[in-house]
C-alpha positions as a LaTeX table, in Angstrom:
\begin{tabular}{lrrr}
\hline
Residue & $x$ (\AA) & $y$ (\AA) & $z$ (\AA) \\
\hline
Met1 & $-92.43$ & $-40.47$ & 13.55 \\
Glu2 & $-93.13$ & $-36.80$ & 12.79 \\
Gln3 & $-89.44$ & $-36.02$ & 13.12 \\
Asn4 & $-88.58$ & $-38.87$ & 10.78 \\
Ser5 & $-91.13$ & $-37.59$ & 8.26 \\
Ser6 & $-89.73$ & $-34.07$ & 8.54 \\
Ser7 & $-86.19$ & $-35.36$ & 7.98 \\
Ala8 & $-87.29$ & $-37.43$ & 5.01 \\
Gly9 & $-89.14$ & $-34.46$ & 3.55 \\
Thr10 & $-86.05$ & $-32.26$ & 3.89 \\
His11 & $-83.90$ & $-34.88$ & 2.17 \\
Phe12 & $-86.33$ & $-35.36$ & $-0.68$ \\
Ser13 & $-86.86$ & $-31.63$ & $-1.15$ \\
Ala14 & $-83.19$ & $-31.40$ & $-2.19$ \\
Leu15 & $-83.37$ & $-34.47$ & $-4.42$ \\
Pro16 & $-85.55$ & $-33.24$ & $-7.35$ \\
Gly17 & $-83.27$ & $-30.29$ & $-8.14$ \\
Val18 & $-80.14$ & $-32.47$ & $-8.15$ \\
Leu19 & $-81.75$ & $-35.22$ & $-10.21$ \\
Arg20 & $-83.22$ & $-32.66$ & $-12.65$ \\
Gly21 & $-79.76$ & $-31.22$ & $-13.27$ \\
Glu22 & $-78.26$ & $-34.71$ & $-13.70$ \\
Arg23 & $-81.08$ & $-35.75$ & $-16.06$ \\
Val24 & $-80.71$ & $-32.64$ & $-18.24$ \\
Asp25 & $-76.95$ & $-33.17$ & $-18.38$ \\
Leu26 & $-77.40$ & $-36.81$ & $-19.39$ \\
Tyr27 & $-79.86$ & $-35.81$ & $-22.11$ \\
Thr28 & $-77.55$ & $-33.04$ & $-23.32$ \\
Leu29 & $-74.57$ & $-35.39$ & $-23.61$ \\
Arg30 & $-76.59$ & $-37.83$ & $-25.73$ \\
Ser31 & $-78.53$ & $-35.31$ & $-27.80$ \\
Arg32 & $-75.73$ & $-34.16$ & $-30.10$ \\
Ala33 & $-73.19$ & $-36.10$ & $-32.14$ \\
Val34 & $-70.39$ & $-33.72$ & $-31.11$ \\
Phe35 & $-70.77$ & $-34.88$ & $-27.51$ \\
Arg36 & $-71.15$ & $-38.57$ & $-28.37$ \\
Glu37 & $-67.93$ & $-38.44$ & $-30.39$ \\
Ala38 & $-65.76$ & $-36.65$ & $-27.81$ \\
Ser39 & $-63.88$ & $-38.87$ & $-25.37$ \\
Arg40 & $-64.20$ & $-36.61$ & $-22.33$ \\
His41 & $-67.96$ & $-36.28$ & $-22.88$ \\
Val42 & $-68.38$ & $-40.06$ & $-23.14$ \\
Leu43 & $-66.55$ & $-40.44$ & $-19.82$ \\
Leu44 & $-68.60$ & $-37.66$ & $-18.26$ \\
Phe45 & $-71.85$ & $-39.34$ & $-19.35$ \\
His46 & $-70.92$ & $-42.54$ & $-17.50$ \\
Leu47 & $-69.85$ & $-40.59$ & $-14.42$ \\
Leu48 & $-73.17$ & $-38.71$ & $-14.31$ \\
Leu49 & $-75.06$ & $-41.97$ & $-14.89$ \\
Ala50 & $-73.35$ & $-43.58$ & $-11.89$ \\
Asp51 & $-73.99$ & $-40.48$ & $-9.75$ \\
Thr52 & $-77.68$ & $-40.48$ & $-10.69$ \\
Leu53 & $-78.09$ & $-44.18$ & $-9.90$ \\
Gln54 & $-76.34$ & $-43.75$ & $-6.57$ \\
Met55 & $-78.53$ & $-40.79$ & $-5.61$ \\
Ile56 & $-81.74$ & $-42.71$ & $-6.38$ \\
Leu57 & $-80.61$ & $-45.82$ & $-4.50$ \\
Met58 & $-79.38$ & $-43.88$ & $-1.46$ \\
Gln59 & $-82.65$ & $-41.96$ & $-1.28$ \\
Thr60 & $-84.51$ & $-45.27$ & $-1.45$ \\
Leu61 & $-82.47$ & $-46.64$ & 1.46 \\
Phe62 & $-83.04$ & $-43.45$ & 3.43 \\
Leu63 & $-86.78$ & $-43.58$ & 2.84 \\
Leu64 & $-86.93$ & $-47.20$ & 3.99 \\
Ser65 & $-84.98$ & $-46.25$ & 7.10 \\
Ser66 & $-87.22$ & $-43.23$ & 7.80 \\
Val67 & $-90.42$ & $-45.29$ & 7.76 \\
Arg68 & $-88.73$ & $-48.11$ & 9.72 \\
Leu69 & $-89.51$ & $-50.67$ & 7.03 \\
Leu70 & $-87.64$ & $-53.93$ & 7.67 \\
Leu71 & $-86.57$ & $-55.92$ & 4.60 \\
Val72 & $-85.55$ & $-59.50$ & 4.08 \\
Ile73 & $-81.78$ & $-59.92$ & 3.97 \\
Pro74 & $-81.39$ & $-60.68$ & 0.20 \\
Leu75 & $-83.38$ & $-57.58$ & $-0.82$ \\
Cys76 & $-81.38$ & $-55.35$ & 1.51 \\
Ala77 & $-78.12$ & $-56.84$ & 0.22 \\
Leu78 & $-79.22$ & $-56.20$ & $-3.37$ \\
Leu79 & $-79.93$ & $-52.51$ & $-2.68$ \\
Val80 & $-76.66$ & $-52.06$ & $-0.79$ \\
Val81 & $-74.63$ & $-53.82$ & $-3.49$ \\
Met82 & $-76.19$ & $-51.73$ & $-6.27$ \\
Thr83 & $-75.43$ & $-48.57$ & $-4.32$ \\
Ala84 & $-71.85$ & $-49.71$ & $-3.73$ \\
Thr85 & $-71.41$ & $-50.44$ & $-7.44$ \\
Ala86 & $-72.37$ & $-46.89$ & $-8.43$ \\
His87 & $-70.28$ & $-45.44$ & $-5.57$ \\
Asp88 & $-67.11$ & $-47.40$ & $-6.41$ \\
Phe89 & $-67.45$ & $-46.69$ & $-10.13$ \\
Ser90 & $-67.18$ & $-42.91$ & $-9.70$ \\
Pro91 & $-63.50$ & $-42.76$ & $-8.61$ \\
Leu92 & $-62.55$ & $-45.02$ & $-11.51$ \\
Met93 & $-64.19$ & $-42.57$ & $-13.89$ \\
Leu94 & $-62.30$ & $-39.68$ & $-12.32$ \\
Val95 & $-59.09$ & $-41.62$ & $-12.97$ \\
Leu96 & $-60.03$ & $-42.19$ & $-16.63$ \\
Met97 & $-60.98$ & $-38.54$ & $-17.08$ \\
Ser98 & $-57.68$ & $-37.44$ & $-15.52$ \\
Leu99 & $-55.73$ & $-39.78$ & $-17.80$ \\
Glu100 & $-57.59$ & $-38.36$ & $-20.79$ \\
Arg101 & $-56.51$ & $-34.84$ & $-19.81$ \\
Leu102 & $-52.95$ & $-36.08$ & $-19.26$ \\
Val103 & $-52.81$ & $-37.57$ & $-22.75$ \\
Ala104 & $-54.19$ & $-34.32$ & $-24.19$ \\
Val105 & $-51.36$ & $-32.35$ & $-22.55$ \\
Arg106 & $-48.40$ & $-34.72$ & $-22.78$ \\
Met107 & $-49.22$ & $-36.28$ & $-26.19$ \\
Pro108 & $-51.37$ & $-33.73$ & $-28.04$ \\
Leu109 & $-50.54$ & $-35.12$ & $-31.48$ \\
Arg110 & $-51.60$ & $-38.65$ & $-30.49$ \\
His111 & $-54.57$ & $-37.62$ & $-28.34$ \\
Ala112 & $-57.11$ & $-37.98$ & $-31.17$ \\
Ala113 & $-55.85$ & $-41.50$ & $-31.95$ \\
Ile114 & $-55.77$ & $-42.67$ & $-28.33$ \\
Ala115 & $-58.84$ & $-40.98$ & $-26.83$ \\
Thr116 & $-61.37$ & $-42.17$ & $-29.40$ \\
Pro117 & $-65.07$ & $-42.67$ & $-28.53$ \\
Arg118 & $-64.65$ & $-46.42$ & $-29.08$ \\
Asn119 & $-61.69$ & $-46.63$ & $-26.69$ \\
Ser120 & $-63.55$ & $-44.52$ & $-24.15$ \\
Val121 & $-66.60$ & $-46.80$ & $-24.26$ \\
Trp122 & $-64.43$ & $-49.88$ & $-23.80$ \\
Ala123 & $-62.63$ & $-48.20$ & $-20.90$ \\
Cys124 & $-65.99$ & $-47.46$ & $-19.28$ \\
Phe125 & $-67.11$ & $-51.07$ & $-19.76$ \\
Ala126 & $-63.85$ & $-52.27$ & $-18.19$ \\
Ala127 & $-64.43$ & $-49.94$ & $-15.22$ \\
Trp128 & $-67.99$ & $-51.25$ & $-14.79$ \\
Ala129 & $-66.74$ & $-54.87$ & $-15.00$ \\
Phe130 & $-64.01$ & $-54.24$ & $-12.41$ \\
Thr131 & $-66.48$ & $-52.55$ & $-10.08$ \\
Val132 & $-69.03$ & $-55.34$ & $-10.40$ \\
Ser133 & $-66.34$ & $-57.97$ & $-9.69$ \\
Thr134 & $-65.24$ & $-56.23$ & $-6.48$ \\
Val135 & $-68.84$ & $-55.74$ & $-5.39$ \\
Leu136 & $-69.55$ & $-59.44$ & $-5.95$ \\
Val137 & $-66.72$ & $-60.18$ & $-3.52$ \\
Arg138 & $-68.41$ & $-57.91$ & $-1.00$ \\
Leu139 & $-71.72$ & $-59.64$ & $-1.64$ \\
Gly140 & $-70.05$ & $-62.94$ & $-0.80$ \\
Leu141 & $-68.94$ & $-61.43$ & 2.51 \\
Met142 & $-72.47$ & $-60.25$ & 3.26 \\
Leu143 & $-74.16$ & $-63.53$ & 2.33 \\
Pro144 & $-71.73$ & $-66.39$ & 3.11 \\
Pro145 & $-72.87$ & $-69.97$ & 2.41 \\
Ser146 & $-73.02$ & $-70.68$ & 6.14 \\
Asn147 & $-75.84$ & $-68.13$ & 6.50 \\
Met148 & $-77.99$ & $-69.44$ & 3.65 \\
Pro149 & $-80.71$ & $-70.93$ & 5.90 \\
Ala150 & $-81.31$ & $-67.51$ & 7.52 \\
Leu151 & $-81.50$ & $-65.50$ & 4.30 \\
Ser152 & $-85.27$ & $-65.64$ & 4.11 \\
Ala153 & $-85.62$ & $-64.11$ & 7.57 \\
Gln154 & $-86.60$ & $-60.50$ & 8.06 \\
Met155 & $-83.92$ & $-58.11$ & 9.29 \\
Ser156 & $-84.11$ & $-56.87$ & 12.87 \\
Gln157 & $-82.74$ & $-53.43$ & 11.90 \\
Thr158 & $-83.29$ & $-51.02$ & 9.03 \\
Cys159 & $-81.31$ & $-51.76$ & 5.89 \\
Asn160 & $-77.76$ & $-50.38$ & 5.66 \\
Ser161 & $-74.32$ & $-51.75$ & 4.90 \\
Leu162 & $-73.20$ & $-51.69$ & 8.54 \\
Val163 & $-75.59$ & $-54.41$ & 9.69 \\
Leu164 & $-75.19$ & $-56.83$ & 6.77 \\
Tyr165 & $-71.73$ & $-58.19$ & 7.51 \\
Pro166 & $-71.88$ & $-61.26$ & 9.77 \\
Thr167 & $-68.43$ & $-60.69$ & 11.33 \\
Ser168 & $-66.18$ & $-57.75$ & 12.10 \\
Gln169 & $-63.44$ & $-59.32$ & 9.95 \\
Ser170 & $-65.63$ & $-59.26$ & 6.85 \\
Arg171 & $-66.50$ & $-55.62$ & 7.49 \\
Leu172 & $-62.82$ & $-54.72$ & 7.90 \\
Phe173 & $-62.00$ & $-56.50$ & 4.63 \\
Asp174 & $-64.73$ & $-54.54$ & 2.88 \\
Glu175 & $-63.41$ & $-51.25$ & 4.26 \\
Ala176 & $-59.85$ & $-52.14$ & 3.24 \\
Leu177 & $-61.06$ & $-52.90$ & $-0.29$ \\
Val178 & $-62.82$ & $-49.54$ & $-0.59$ \\
Tyr179 & $-59.96$ & $-47.52$ & 0.89 \\
Thr180 & $-57.44$ & $-49.26$ & $-1.40$ \\
Leu181 & $-59.55$ & $-48.23$ & $-4.38$ \\
Phe182 & $-59.58$ & $-44.60$ & $-3.27$ \\
Val183 & $-55.84$ & $-44.56$ & $-2.51$ \\
Leu184 & $-55.04$ & $-45.89$ & $-5.98$ \\
Ala185 & $-57.41$ & $-43.34$ & $-7.52$ \\
Phe186 & $-55.76$ & $-40.53$ & $-5.56$ \\
Leu187 & $-52.28$ & $-41.62$ & $-6.64$ \\
Ser188 & $-53.38$ & $-41.80$ & $-10.28$ \\
Ile189 & $-54.96$ & $-38.32$ & $-10.28$ \\
Ala190 & $-52.10$ & $-36.82$ & $-8.28$ \\
Gly191 & $-49.60$ & $-38.38$ & $-10.71$ \\
Ser192 & $-51.51$ & $-36.92$ & $-13.65$ \\
Tyr193 & $-51.44$ & $-33.50$ & $-11.98$ \\
Ala194 & $-47.69$ & $-33.76$ & $-11.39$ \\
Ala195 & $-47.11$ & $-34.66$ & $-15.05$ \\
Val196 & $-49.24$ & $-31.70$ & $-16.19$ \\
Met197 & $-47.32$ & $-29.36$ & $-13.87$ \\
Ser198 & $-44.07$ & $-30.68$ & $-15.32$ \\
Ala199 & $-45.31$ & $-29.86$ & $-18.82$ \\
Ala200 & $-46.32$ & $-26.38$ & $-17.67$ \\
Arg201 & $-42.86$ & $-25.67$ & $-16.23$ \\
Ser202 & $-41.14$ & $-26.85$ & $-19.40$ \\
Leu203 & $-43.20$ & $-24.35$ & $-21.45$ \\
Ser204 & $-42.96$ & $-21.39$ & $-19.08$ \\
Thr205 & $-40.04$ & $-19.80$ & $-20.95$ \\
Asp206 & $-41.47$ & $-20.22$ & $-24.46$ \\
Gln207 & $-43.31$ & $-17.10$ & $-25.68$ \\
Ser208 & $-44.49$ & $-18.26$ & $-29.11$ \\
Ser209 & $-48.16$ & $-17.97$ & $-30.04$ \\
Met210 & $-48.54$ & $-21.74$ & $-30.45$ \\
Cys211 & $-47.00$ & $-22.27$ & $-27.05$ \\
Ala212 & $-49.36$ & $-19.69$ & $-25.55$ \\
Leu213 & $-52.35$ & $-21.70$ & $-26.78$ \\
Phe214 & $-50.83$ & $-24.87$ & $-25.37$ \\
Gln215 & $-50.21$ & $-23.16$ & $-22.04$ \\
Ala216 & $-53.89$ & $-22.21$ & $-21.87$ \\
Ser217 & $-54.79$ & $-25.88$ & $-22.42$ \\
Val218 & $-52.37$ & $-26.86$ & $-19.67$ \\
Arg219 & $-53.94$ & $-24.37$ & $-17.25$ \\
Arg220 & $-57.42$ & $-25.74$ & $-17.96$ \\
Ala221 & $-56.20$ & $-29.31$ & $-17.48$ \\
Arg222 & $-54.48$ & $-28.34$ & $-14.22$ \\
Ala223 & $-57.65$ & $-26.72$ & $-12.89$ \\
Thr224 & $-59.74$ & $-29.75$ & $-13.91$ \\
Leu225 & $-57.36$ & $-32.16$ & $-12.16$ \\
Leu226 & $-57.46$ & $-30.08$ & $-8.98$ \\
Leu227 & $-61.25$ & $-30.24$ & $-9.08$ \\
His228 & $-61.02$ & $-34.00$ & $-9.59$ \\
Leu229 & $-58.87$ & $-34.27$ & $-6.46$ \\
Phe230 & $-61.36$ & $-32.18$ & $-4.50$ \\
Gln231 & $-64.25$ & $-34.27$ & $-5.81$ \\
Leu232 & $-62.40$ & $-37.47$ & $-4.87$ \\
Ser233 & $-61.82$ & $-36.16$ & $-1.35$ \\
Leu234 & $-65.57$ & $-35.57$ & $-1.01$ \\
Met235 & $-66.22$ & $-39.13$ & $-2.24$ \\
Val236 & $-63.84$ & $-40.44$ & 0.42 \\
Ala237 & $-65.68$ & $-38.39$ & 3.04 \\
Ser238 & $-68.99$ & $-39.84$ & 1.85 \\
Thr239 & $-67.75$ & $-43.35$ & 2.68 \\
Phe240 & $-67.74$ & $-42.33$ & 6.34 \\
His241 & $-71.39$ & $-41.24$ & 6.16 \\
Asn242 & $-72.90$ & $-44.38$ & 7.68 \\
Val243 & $-70.18$ & $-44.76$ & 10.32 \\
Leu244 & $-70.43$ & $-41.12$ & 11.37 \\
Gln245 & $-74.20$ & $-41.31$ & 11.42 \\
Ala246 & $-74.15$ & $-44.40$ & 13.65 \\
Ala247 & $-71.75$ & $-42.74$ & 16.11 \\
Leu248 & $-73.77$ & $-39.51$ & 16.33 \\
Tyr249 & $-77.03$ & $-41.42$ & 16.80 \\
Tyr250 & $-75.93$ & $-42.55$ & 20.28 \\
Ala251 & $-74.06$ & $-39.35$ & 21.19 \\
Leu252 & $-76.68$ & $-36.67$ & 20.41 \\
Pro253 & $-80.29$ & $-36.01$ & 21.41 \\
Arg254 & $-82.82$ & $-37.10$ & 18.83 \\
Val255 & $-83.79$ & $-33.60$ & 17.65 \\
Val256 & $-80.15$ & $-32.49$ & 17.34 \\
Phe257 & $-79.24$ & $-35.72$ & 15.58 \\
Ile258 & $-81.89$ & $-35.19$ & 12.88 \\
Arg259 & $-80.59$ & $-31.69$ & 12.12 \\
Val260 & $-76.97$ & $-32.84$ & 12.04 \\
Gln261 & $-77.97$ & $-35.80$ & 9.88 \\
Ile262 & $-79.49$ & $-33.49$ & 7.26 \\
Thr263 & $-76.39$ & $-31.27$ & 7.23 \\
Ile264 & $-74.04$ & $-34.23$ & 6.86 \\
Tyr265 & $-76.16$ & $-35.68$ & 4.08 \\
Ile266 & $-76.14$ & $-32.43$ & 2.08 \\
Phe267 & $-72.38$ & $-31.90$ & 2.34 \\
Leu268 & $-71.20$ & $-35.53$ & 2.04 \\
Ile269 & $-73.75$ & $-36.97$ & $-0.41$ \\
Ile270 & $-75.49$ & $-34.26$ & $-2.43$ \\
Leu271 & $-72.58$ & $-31.81$ & $-2.85$ \\
Pro272 & $-70.16$ & $-34.32$ & $-4.47$ \\
Lys273 & $-72.88$ & $-35.27$ & $-6.96$ \\
Cys274 & $-73.39$ & $-31.63$ & $-7.94$ \\
Leu275 & $-69.71$ & $-31.11$ & $-8.66$ \\
Ser276 & $-69.74$ & $-33.19$ & $-11.85$ \\
Val277 & $-72.39$ & $-30.88$ & $-13.29$ \\
Leu278 & $-70.47$ & $-27.78$ & $-12.20$ \\
Val279 & $-67.02$ & $-28.93$ & $-13.32$ \\
Tyr280 & $-68.03$ & $-29.85$ & $-16.87$ \\
Gly281 & $-71.53$ & $-28.49$ & $-17.37$ \\
Leu282 & $-70.51$ & $-24.91$ & $-16.60$ \\
Arg283 & $-66.78$ & $-24.87$ & $-17.48$ \\
Asp284 & $-67.11$ & $-26.48$ & $-20.92$ \\
Pro285 & $-68.49$ & $-23.81$ & $-23.33$ \\
Ala286 & $-70.05$ & $-26.40$ & $-25.66$ \\
Ile287 & $-71.89$ & $-28.21$ & $-22.86$ \\
Arg288 & $-72.84$ & $-24.94$ & $-21.17$ \\
Thr289 & $-74.53$ & $-23.60$ & $-24.31$ \\
Ala290 & $-76.45$ & $-26.82$ & $-25.00$ \\
Leu291 & $-77.34$ & $-27.22$ & $-21.32$ \\
Ile292 & $-78.81$ & $-23.72$ & $-21.06$ \\
Leu293 & $-80.78$ & $-24.29$ & $-24.27$ \\
Asn294 & $-82.22$ & $-27.58$ & $-22.97$ \\
Leu295 & $-83.12$ & $-26.01$ & $-19.63$ \\
Arg296 & $-84.96$ & $-23.16$ & $-21.38$ \\
Cys297 & $-86.84$ & $-25.59$ & $-23.61$ \\
Arg298 & $-87.90$ & $-27.70$ & $-20.64$ \\
Arg299 & $-88.99$ & $-24.61$ & $-18.72$ \\
Lys300 & $-91.17$ & $-23.49$ & $-21.63$ \\
Arg301 & $-92.80$ & $-26.92$ & $-21.77$ \\
Val302 & $-93.58$ & $-26.75$ & $-18.05$ \\
Thr303 & $-95.09$ & $-23.27$ & $-18.30$ \\
\hline
\end{tabular}
């Protein structure tokens, strides 16, 4: 029990800093009209919102597991489904953000007409609706009608997605659904990167001043898309978190397992959530200035 408490304390010691950064970013993106009216900032707000919700829900599940609290099946399924919704929404947002950068590079004259705040909000709503629909399918696999009489029973194990599926076939279908989503997201981002690279090659011989400005925009878009691919790869790795954790639990001594568990959690769960703040919060001059100002104001209030 002491080791579980120590592990939980280590996990939660990293949480406040991450959530504070996400919260300040969310406030920054809604505090000024210039951010609310820019398409990429609208998309970023929804990505950070999903990341924040996922972090809170995953920490809740970890805390319940650390104290060995057993839930009834419907409550566990609700927590797992909410976590899956936020997790599956993030790659869709990376796709939308990559497409926005592609439109800015390939169709700069039409970018303002296509990537409007209204269109961005509707695209986010469509992504949320698609994610919820796929998660409802997974919920049907977790709680089939044949198991309805046993739903009020308490679980025999701590709550996680691995123990909710009644059959191995339903678990395999769930994994196939998730991996298909990530493959399609990877192909979309990789295709956007290839199109941006094609635009960069076509402009490499033009030395005009206007072309030089456009080349700088292309370089920024190319760097952003590479970061999106890296961030997506970390999201894919995070899907193996529970499976890897279950395998190591039986292969390692308890003390070693707790230390490895903390390391895996930091690199597969916390690190991907920090990247959204780093990619846009620090690279975008407008967000960086407002973010630093908000952080200073909050620090003065605390002191």
